[in-house]
Backbone as ProteinMPNN parsed JSONL, in Angstrom:
{"seq_chain_A": "MIEITAAAANMIKQGLVEGKVVRMFLAAIDSSGASYGLGIGEAEEGDKVFESRGVKVHMSAKDAELLGETIIDYIDDEELGKGFIIRGPEDEVDGCSSCANAGTCDHDHDSCDHDHDSCGHDHGHEGCGCGHS", "coords_chain_A": {"N_chain_A": [[-9.668, 8.252, 27.959], [-11.119, 10.466, 28.588], [-10.55, 13.863, 28.276], [-9.674, 16.738, 29.99], [-9.928, 20.172, 29.803], [-7.721, 22.912, 30.698], [-9.156, 25.116, 31.71], [-11.594, 23.914, 32.458], [-10.672, 22.048, 34.349], [-9.688, 23.747, 36.347], [-12.092, 24.997, 37.211], [-13.55, 22.773, 38.097], [-11.92, 21.857, 40.196], [-12.198, 24.003, 41.954], [-14.82, 23.67, 42.738], [-14.969, 21.286, 44.092], [-15.972, 19.213, 46.792], [-15.095, 18.126, 49.995], [-14.861, 14.647, 50.452], [-16.594, 14.051, 48.404], [-17.089, 13.208, 44.912], [-16.364, 13.909, 41.434], [-18.863, 13.256, 39.17], [-19.705, 11.828, 36.1], [-22.41, 11.363, 33.977], [-24.707, 9.472, 31.979], [-26.926, 11.31, 30.202], [-28.811, 11.384, 28.133], [-29.856, 9.586, 25.193], [-29.995, 10.027, 21.815], [-30.789, 10.591, 18.307], [-28.451, 11.871, 17.594], [-26.538, 10.779, 19.163], [-24.954, 9.91, 22.306], [-25.525, 11.873, 25.216], [-23.959, 13.552, 27.874], [-23.798, 14.432, 31.381], [-22.535, 16.397, 34.163], [-21.781, 16.189, 37.641], [-21.609, 16.524, 41.237], [-20.982, 13.986, 43.495], [-21.351, 10.81, 45.186], [-18.776, 8.339, 45.401], [-19.062, 5.2, 43.846], [-19.246, 1.655, 44.171], [-17.616, -0.232, 41.713], [-17.351, 1.823, 39.907], [-16.062, 3.337, 36.954], [-13.084, 5.057, 36.604], [-11.717, 7.965, 35.382], [-8.901, 9.983, 34.667], [-7.66, 13.269, 34.26], [-5.565, 16.038, 33.949], [-5.186, 16.115, 36.727], [-7.713, 15.756, 37.761], [-10.157, 13.541, 38.807], [-12.67, 11.661, 37.294], [-15.644, 10.065, 37.88], [-17.642, 7.363, 36.711], [-20.51, 5.325, 36.192], [-20.107, 1.882, 35.393], [-21.847, 0.988, 33.425], [-22.752, 3.393, 32.152], [-20.311, 4.226, 31.161], [-19.82, 2.452, 29.118], [-20.752, 3.397, 26.627], [-19.165, 5.529, 26.204], [-16.944, 7.44, 24.298], [-13.95, 8.956, 23.012], [-13.682, 11.865, 24.842], [-14.078, 15.304, 25.549], [-13.935, 17.58, 28.145], [-14.844, 20.787, 28.7], [-14.787, 24.236, 29.792], [-16.702, 27.115, 29.496], [-16.848, 30.686, 29.413], [-18.61, 33.011, 28.341], [-19.929, 35.972, 26.93], [-22.162, 35.867, 25.184], [-22.882, 33.129, 25.098], [-22.907, 32.328, 27.733], [-21.995, 30.846, 30.936], [-20.446, 27.743, 31.701], [-20.048, 24.125, 31.718], [-18.953, 22.161, 28.97], [-19.459, 19.188, 27.331], [-18.027, 17.202, 24.991], [-17.343, 15.336, 21.977], [-14.271, 14.531, 20.195], [-14.757, 14.938, 17.519], [-16.589, 16.943, 17.333], [-17.118, 20.211, 16.216], [-15.173, 22.987, 17.121], [-15.44, 26.352, 17.652], [-13.166, 28.451, 16.047], [-10.874, 26.849, 16.48], [-10.894, 24.705, 14.794], [-9.557, 24.748, 12.361], [-6.924, 24.537, 12.933], [-3.785, 22.946, 12.786], [-2.94, 21.752, 15.05], [-5.201, 21.183, 16.513], [-6.018, 18.989, 17.974], [-4.395, 19.007, 20.198], [-4.666, 21.515, 21.186], [-5.818, 23.534, 23.838], [-8.316, 24.608, 23.794], [-9.621, 26.338, 25.518], [-9.529, 28.985, 25.149], [-8.379, 30.884, 26.749], [-5.846, 30.259, 27.086], [-3.391, 28.649, 25.106], [-2.131, 25.539, 24.257], [-0.132, 24.977, 22.38], [2.651, 25.556, 20.147], [2.567, 28.189, 18.042], [4.337, 28.841, 16.048], [5.162, 26.558, 14.875], [3.022, 25.228, 13.672], [2.361, 23.979, 11.334], [1.145, 25.245, 9.233], [1.633, 27.338, 6.383], [1.875, 30.432, 6.804], [3.186, 32.723, 7.524], [3.34, 35.198, 9.964], [0.761, 35.09, 10.941], [-0.427, 33.396, 12.771], [-1.97, 30.241, 13.634], [-4.567, 29.783, 12.919], [-6.241, 28.975, 14.909], [-7.311, 30.9, 16.393], [-5.612, 32.031, 18.171], [-2.715, 33.965, 18.244]], "CA_chain_A": [[-10.848, 8.498, 27.17], [-11.624, 11.797, 28.909], [-9.576, 14.951, 28.369], [-10.234, 17.916, 30.634], [-9.129, 21.355, 29.494], [-7.228, 23.63, 31.88], [-10.243, 25.935, 32.252], [-12.541, 23.021, 33.128], [-10.01, 21.489, 35.526], [-9.661, 24.789, 37.381], [-13.436, 25.18, 37.752], [-13.914, 21.563, 38.842], [-11.166, 21.846, 41.452], [-12.782, 25.012, 42.836], [-16.123, 23.233, 43.205], [-14.936, 20.001, 44.791], [-16.34, 19.185, 48.202], [-14.412, 17.009, 50.649], [-15.645, 13.432, 50.571], [-17.423, 13.878, 47.205], [-16.335, 13.022, 43.676], [-16.987, 14.394, 40.208], [-19.535, 12.156, 38.479], [-20.232, 12.07, 34.765], [-23.499, 10.41, 33.817], [-25.429, 9.461, 30.72], [-28.131, 12.119, 30.36], [-29.785, 11.037, 27.098], [-29.387, 9.028, 23.937], [-30.913, 10.351, 20.728], [-30.235, 10.309, 16.983], [-27.101, 12.441, 17.464], [-25.634, 10.018, 20.018], [-25.113, 9.989, 23.756], [-25.247, 13.155, 25.869], [-23.542, 13.329, 29.251], [-23.846, 15.534, 32.321], [-21.562, 16.366, 35.26], [-22.298, 16.533, 38.945], [-20.815, 16.14, 42.401], [-21.72, 12.91, 44.151], [-20.644, 9.783, 45.943], [-18.113, 7.259, 44.67], [-19.844, 3.974, 43.938], [-18.513, 0.44, 43.861], [-17.679, -0.575, 40.293], [-17.157, 3.007, 39.066], [-14.909, 3.541, 36.085], [-12.503, 6.339, 36.992], [-10.847, 8.545, 34.376], [-8.186, 11.12, 35.24], [-7.025, 14.208, 33.339], [-5.167, 17.298, 34.604], [-5.319, 15.994, 38.165], [-9.116, 15.632, 38.142], [-10.717, 12.208, 38.591], [-14.086, 11.669, 36.931], [-16.256, 8.755, 38.124], [-18.822, 7.005, 35.931], [-20.938, 3.94, 36.358], [-19.583, 1.043, 34.312], [-22.867, 0.95, 32.369], [-22.689, 4.655, 31.408], [-19.003, 4.319, 30.501], [-19.804, 1.573, 27.945], [-21.002, 4.173, 25.411], [-18.249, 6.669, 26.169], [-15.808, 7.46, 23.397], [-13.054, 10.048, 23.369], [-14.522, 12.949, 25.324], [-13.393, 16.505, 26.047], [-14.734, 18.406, 29.049], [-14.342, 22.162, 28.645], [-15.585, 25.213, 30.52], [-16.741, 28.385, 28.778], [-17.353, 31.886, 30.07], [-18.8, 33.82, 27.152], [-21.053, 36.9, 27.103], [-23.322, 35.416, 24.422], [-23.245, 31.745, 25.404], [-23.014, 32.131, 29.168], [-20.944, 30.095, 31.627], [-20.792, 26.368, 31.997], [-19.239, 23.042, 31.179], [-19.352, 21.565, 27.698], [-18.934, 17.84, 27.152], [-18.127, 16.945, 23.553], [-16.4, 14.403, 21.38], [-13.241, 15.218, 19.426], [-15.245, 15.246, 16.184], [-17.42, 18.132, 17.407], [-16.377, 21.397, 15.795], [-14.975, 24.01, 18.131], [-15.216, 27.624, 16.984], [-11.848, 29.056, 16.076], [-9.753, 25.92, 16.564], [-11.048, 23.563, 13.905], [-8.64, 24.787, 11.228], [-5.556, 24.465, 13.42], [-3.155, 21.635, 12.634], [-2.753, 21.214, 16.39], [-6.477, 21.254, 17.217], [-6.118, 17.882, 18.908], [-3.662, 19.303, 21.424], [-5.029, 22.859, 21.644], [-6.619, 23.419, 25.037], [-9.649, 25.082, 23.421], [-10.29, 27.149, 26.532], [-9.425, 30.337, 24.631], [-7.635, 31.739, 27.666], [-4.469, 29.875, 26.835], [-3.302, 27.652, 24.052], [-1.028, 24.682, 24.651], [0.818, 24.618, 21.338], [3.525, 26.577, 19.582], [2.007, 28.62, 16.766], [5.383, 28.968, 15.041], [5.381, 25.267, 14.232], [1.72, 24.585, 13.605], [2.189, 23.23, 10.105], [0.582, 26.071, 8.169], [2.553, 28.311, 5.814], [1.12, 31.672, 6.842], [3.98, 33.819, 8.087], [3.132, 35.521, 11.374], [-0.668, 35.243, 11.196], [-0.935, 32.406, 13.708], [-2.284, 28.962, 13.017], [-5.966, 29.662, 12.582], [-7.063, 28.521, 16.032], [-7.794, 32.063, 17.117], [-4.526, 32.546, 19.007], [-1.568, 34.26, 17.387]], "C_chain_A": [[-11.452, 9.865, 27.449], [-10.449, 12.755, 29.01], [-10.291, 16.136, 28.995], [-9.343, 19.101, 30.313], [-8.693, 22.026, 30.789], [-8.339, 24.45, 32.525], [-11.236, 25.069, 33.021], [-11.936, 22.449, 34.401], [-9.991, 22.502, 36.661], [-11.03, 24.976, 38.025], [-13.873, 23.965, 38.578], [-13.21, 21.544, 40.189], [-11.722, 22.859, 42.448], [-14.095, 24.54, 43.454], [-16.136, 21.919, 43.965], [-15.249, 20.163, 46.271], [-15.676, 17.958, 48.823], [-15.352, 15.817, 50.815], [-16.542, 13.145, 49.375], [-16.517, 13.712, 45.991], [-17.084, 13.684, 42.52], [-17.575, 13.18, 39.505], [-19.986, 12.64, 37.1], [-21.262, 10.99, 34.52], [-24.141, 10.553, 32.443], [-26.739, 10.201, 30.923], [-29.213, 11.723, 29.361], [-29.086, 10.357, 25.931], [-30.432, 9.377, 22.889], [-30.225, 10.085, 19.394], [-28.827, 10.875, 16.789], [-26.09, 11.713, 18.335], [-25.942, 10.205, 21.484], [-24.761, 11.388, 24.25], [-24.964, 12.876, 27.342], [-23.694, 14.599, 30.072], [-22.792, 15.344, 33.396], [-22.258, 16.74, 36.561], [-21.306, 16.147, 40.026], [-21.622, 15.079, 43.128], [-20.826, 11.971, 44.921], [-19.931, 8.827, 44.998], [-18.943, 6.002, 44.879], [-18.98, 2.784, 43.553], [-18.705, 0.102, 42.38], [-17.527, 0.611, 39.363], [-15.953, 2.83, 38.155], [-14.39, 4.922, 36.432], [-11.517, 6.766, 35.909], [-10.176, 9.759, 35.003], [-7.529, 11.946, 34.147], [-6.751, 15.493, 34.102], [-5.394, 17.272, 36.111], [-6.747, 15.902, 38.668], [-9.582, 14.216, 37.813], [-12.216, 12.338, 38.347], [-14.605, 10.242, 37.072], [-17.474, 8.583, 37.22], [-19.236, 5.591, 36.303], [-20.389, 3.152, 35.178], [-20.552, 1.002, 33.144], [-22.824, 2.219, 31.522], [-21.39, 4.762, 30.613], [-18.931, 3.453, 29.245], [-19.956, 2.341, 26.641], [-19.992, 5.296, 25.202], [-17.139, 6.459, 25.155], [-14.828, 8.503, 23.888], [-13.904, 11.275, 23.684], [-13.66, 14.083, 25.854], [-14.37, 17.264, 26.928], [-14.086, 19.775, 29.076], [-15.254, 23.034, 29.496], [-15.54, 26.51, 29.73], [-17.286, 29.477, 29.681], [-17.445, 32.925, 28.971], [-20.027, 34.704, 27.343], [-22.308, 36.406, 26.401], [-23.809, 34.036, 24.848], [-23.452, 31.485, 26.881], [-21.826, 31.365, 29.727], [-21.397, 28.66, 31.809], [-19.855, 25.372, 31.358], [-19.835, 22.559, 29.871], [-18.683, 20.207, 27.618], [-19.137, 17.492, 25.696], [-17.118, 15.893, 23.141], [-15.39, 15.153, 20.543], [-13.701, 15.594, 18.021], [-16.127, 16.489, 16.168], [-16.582, 19.352, 17.072], [-16.334, 22.405, 16.928], [-14.658, 25.304, 17.411], [-13.79, 28.095, 17.153], [-10.699, 28.082, 16.076], [-9.803, 24.828, 15.509], [-10.069, 23.573, 12.745], [-7.179, 24.645, 11.644], [-4.999, 23.052, 13.271], [-2.938, 20.964, 13.981], [-4.053, 21.195, 17.192], [-6.62, 20.133, 18.236], [-5.395, 18.126, 20.217], [-3.944, 20.703, 21.944], [-5.974, 22.708, 22.829], [-8.059, 23.849, 24.802], [-10.33, 25.915, 24.49], [-10.228, 28.631, 26.194], [-8.896, 31.344, 25.638], [-6.146, 31.471, 27.492], [-4.487, 28.809, 25.772], [-2.031, 26.859, 24.299], [-0.03, 24.36, 23.554], [1.551, 25.833, 20.802], [3.019, 26.954, 18.198], [3.066, 28.796, 15.68], [5.626, 27.656, 14.315], [4.077, 24.51, 14.047], [1.483, 23.852, 12.3], [1.565, 24.025, 8.979], [1.648, 27.045, 7.668], [1.83, 29.649, 5.725], [1.895, 32.824, 7.477], [3.7, 34.003, 9.56], [1.653, 35.653, 11.742], [-1.21, 34.303, 12.25], [-1.35, 31.165, 12.952], [-3.74, 28.799, 12.663], [-6.826, 29.218, 13.747], [-7.574, 29.706, 16.844], [-6.767, 32.657, 18.04], [-3.348, 32.833, 18.095], [-0.323, 34.496, 18.19]], "O_chain_A": [[-12.22, 10.376, 26.633], [-9.481, 12.503, 29.728], [-11.391, 16.495, 28.575], [-8.132, 19.043, 30.527], [-9.237, 21.738, 31.856], [-8.456, 24.48, 33.75], [-11.672, 25.441, 34.11], [-12.614, 22.371, 35.426], [-10.252, 22.151, 37.811], [-11.128, 25.099, 39.246], [-14.491, 24.115, 39.632], [-13.829, 21.249, 41.211], [-11.72, 22.607, 43.653], [-14.45, 24.955, 44.558], [-17.187, 21.481, 44.433], [-14.837, 21.133, 46.908], [-15.695, 16.876, 48.237], [-16.49, 15.964, 51.26], [-17.189, 12.098, 49.331], [-15.33, 14.036, 46.037], [-18.275, 13.977, 42.617], [-16.878, 12.193, 39.27], [-20.568, 13.716, 36.96], [-21.02, 9.822, 34.823], [-24.113, 11.622, 31.833], [-27.574, 9.778, 31.722], [-30.398, 11.722, 29.696], [-27.886, 10.53, 25.714], [-31.612, 9.064, 23.05], [-29.187, 9.424, 19.355], [-28.09, 10.413, 15.917], [-24.896, 12.001, 18.256], [-27.043, 10.606, 21.861], [-23.816, 12.009, 23.763], [-25.644, 12.068, 27.974], [-23.717, 15.704, 29.529], [-22.22, 14.263, 33.529], [-23.212, 17.518, 36.566], [-20.285, 15.517, 39.751], [-22.819, 15.255, 43.353], [-19.69, 12.301, 45.262], [-20.431, 8.539, 43.911], [-19.466, 5.771, 45.969], [-18.091, 2.897, 42.71], [-19.822, 0.148, 41.864], [-17.567, 0.44, 38.145], [-14.946, 2.241, 38.548], [-15.173, 5.866, 36.544], [-10.598, 6.023, 35.564], [-10.798, 10.484, 35.78], [-6.919, 11.405, 33.224], [-7.619, 15.982, 34.824], [-5.754, 18.288, 36.705], [-6.979, 15.962, 39.875], [-9.424, 13.747, 36.686], [-12.93, 13.021, 39.081], [-14.07, 9.319, 36.458], [-18.235, 9.523, 36.993], [-18.405, 4.766, 36.682], [-20.225, 3.697, 34.087], [-20.126, 0.982, 31.989], [-22.856, 2.135, 30.294], [-21.372, 5.325, 29.518], [-18.076, 3.684, 28.39], [-19.344, 1.969, 25.639], [-19.969, 5.934, 24.15], [-16.473, 5.424, 25.154], [-14.868, 8.895, 25.055], [-14.747, 11.674, 22.881], [-12.648, 13.857, 26.518], [-15.492, 17.558, 26.517], [-12.916, 19.91, 29.433], [-16.352, 22.625, 29.872], [-14.464, 26.961, 29.335], [-18.078, 29.224, 30.588], [-16.479, 33.638, 28.697], [-21.05, 34.248, 27.854], [-23.405, 36.51, 26.951], [-25.014, 33.802, 24.948], [-24.11, 30.511, 27.247], [-20.786, 31.247, 29.08], [-22.576, 28.39, 32.04], [-18.984, 25.727, 30.564], [-21.052, 22.547, 29.687], [-17.474, 20.092, 27.816], [-20.266, 17.482, 25.205], [-16.166, 15.601, 23.864], [-15.624, 16.313, 20.204], [-13.109, 16.472, 17.393], [-16.391, 17.039, 15.098], [-15.472, 19.512, 17.579], [-17.333, 22.643, 17.607], [-13.703, 25.358, 16.636], [-13.265, 28.136, 18.266], [-9.598, 28.472, 15.689], [-8.831, 24.09, 15.35], [-9.77, 22.516, 12.191], [-6.291, 24.634, 10.791], [-5.675, 22.077, 13.597], [-2.771, 19.746, 14.051], [-4.015, 21.192, 18.423], [-7.279, 20.313, 19.26], [-5.735, 17.526, 21.237], [-3.504, 21.047, 23.04], [-6.845, 21.838, 22.816], [-8.94, 23.468, 25.572], [-11.527, 26.179, 24.376], [-10.825, 29.448, 26.896], [-8.963, 32.549, 25.393], [-5.306, 32.341, 27.722], [-5.5, 28.141, 25.567], [-0.969, 27.439, 24.525], [0.855, 23.532, 23.773], [1.128, 26.975, 20.98], [3.039, 26.131, 17.282], [2.723, 28.89, 14.502], [6.236, 27.645, 13.246], [4.025, 23.296, 14.241], [0.475, 23.157, 12.172], [1.463, 23.519, 7.861], [2.471, 27.521, 8.45], [1.237, 29.969, 4.694], [1.293, 33.802, 7.921], [3.813, 33.051, 10.332], [1.327, 36.268, 12.757], [-2.386, 34.413, 12.598], [-1.103, 31.055, 11.751], [-4.122, 27.75, 12.144], [-8.041, 29.094, 13.591], [-8.209, 29.516, 17.882], [-7.019, 33.7, 18.644], [-3.018, 32.006, 17.245], [0.738, 34.757, 17.623]]}, "name": "protein", "num_of_chains": 1, "seq": "MIEITAAAANMIKQGLVEGKVVRMFLAAIDSSGASYGLGIGEAEEGDKVFESRGVKVHMSAKDAELLGETIIDYIDDEELGKGFIIRGPEDEVDGCSSCANAGTCDHDHDSCDHDHDSCGHDHGHEGCGCGHS"}
């Protein structure tokens, strides 16, 4: 249920502290849905544990009840700043939304996990529209 991009996995692994775990928690619920946050904390009995790219993410069973398919990404952008982004697969991602492989694209914009020569678009050598050519 949780996918972690390569950029996010690298940053999480750099910030891990021995004896602590990555915790994802329900931060708020509003008209747009549930919002989650990330932190470093203690493992708790009854945690739901999700793993992606070698990173285990702990959540309370109660918080995990509302969780759908979730992507954890990390951005480092001059305009937007640095930080983790937690989003659902339906959330539009700049530059990748038109790609036929958007579901498998890493979206970290440092690397792209799919072959642009077989992306399903008939566009010659222009790339697939995800911002990587």
